[in-house]
Each structure stands twice: as structure tokens, then as C-alpha cells.
Amino acid sequence: MQSAQFWIDHLQLRAHPEGGFYKETYRAKGRIASAALPANFGGDRHFSTAIYFLLRTQDRSVFHRIKSDELWHYHAGDTLTIYVLHGHALTVHKLGPRVDRGESLQVIIPANCWFGAKVEQPASYTLSGCTVAPGFDFQDFELAERKTLMAAFPGFEDIIEMLT
């Protein structure tokens, strides 16, 4: 297995605001007119976008949400635990290669859900890909505030504290 630094260097990944490292690999040329999107988008969007995303054990993807569905793809490394807060519930997904142990090679995060992720295995990493449709735009990205999530999702304080 390659090291995290191998992937960071060879894929030219850079720090991501939510944590970890990323590089955009695809942005569709086609655009969806704002009139065809829900009003909360506030402008045109590309049909789809894709990135590489890498988290190391010492990193975390803090709770955030976006206005589009996001499909995560496992590429390399160990299992990534993805936490999704929606409604009044927590859903935990395992993105990884061990499908015989309940892990998934792909995980879908519905639009407007709070989610974050962490590599649980010591001294490890997960290299994943994320595809977003309609395409990702940083104006659709919202970082969570701990106090707000704690009030909205009582009973999940430990996870919220870990990922905010």
C-alpha cells in the first residue's frame, strides 16, 4: 500500500477547508441555468464535478453540508467512517474495500445533510473520490457550528464535538 504522502505528492493534492487534502479532477462544461435549480442555489451550476479527497488518521472532515447530492468513491487505503446527521438521526457509513464486512465502495450523501468523516485506523489514510451533481460551488458549502448542531441533534454530542 502506498503512503498518504505518495498520493498527496503524485496527485498534487492541497489542503481542503473542511480538513484533509483534495484536487478537482472534473468540472462538466455544461451548465444548469439557475431558473432550472431550486432557489437556494442562487445561480447557474455545472452539471457535475469530481475531486480526489484524502484524509489521514490525524485529519478529519468536519461537519459541513452542501446543496447537492455527493457520491463518495473508495480508491485506496483503509476504511473511512462517514457520519451523516439528518432529521433527528445519525447514520454511519463505512467507505472501504471490505464489502464482506459491511463496507461500501460508494456512499451517497443526500443534499443538505450535515456530514463529516474520520479515518479510524491508526497511522493510516483513505483516498476517495467525490462526485457532486449539480456541480460543487464553494458558495454552496457551509461549515457547521458546534453549538447549533448540539442543539439540533441531542444525544450525538461526542461525535459532534469530534467533528466540529
Phi, psi and omega in degrees: 000135177290161176276163175300318182297326175304310182292320179301315181289310187286332177264359180055050180281150177230164183300139178255144181301332180274352184119159179076201186224149181208167169206129175290132181245345183204137172218111182304143177288326181290150182233150174260124180295144181303329180295337180267356181253159172303150185301332183291350178285324175066030177158174178294156175223150172293155180304316185200157173221161177214148177222159159274145178218127182236130173239136173261168179306320183282353179263170170207148170265108185289158181302130179205172174214157176228168186272358182241161169292147179230127179254119178265139180237131175283135176241312185199165176092204182264184184291140175250129175265123180248125182254129182236123176256124181205140186065239175238022187239162173243130172245134180245125178248148174245111178265116182180179188275348187270072182295335177289348178247019176090002176281160180238144175282340177221143177225134178258130174251115180295151177307145173068013175267143173284132178211154178207171185210158181207141171273122184274329184292130179298146175050050183219191180198167169228129170257121180232174171236150178230126178246131184236134177216131348307156188307150182291140172220134183301340177287349177265002187262127180228121174281141180281151171258131184307310184300318180295315179293320179301319180290323184280334185229066179297144181099349181242028186302319182298316181290319179297318178297319180296326189247024172229000000 
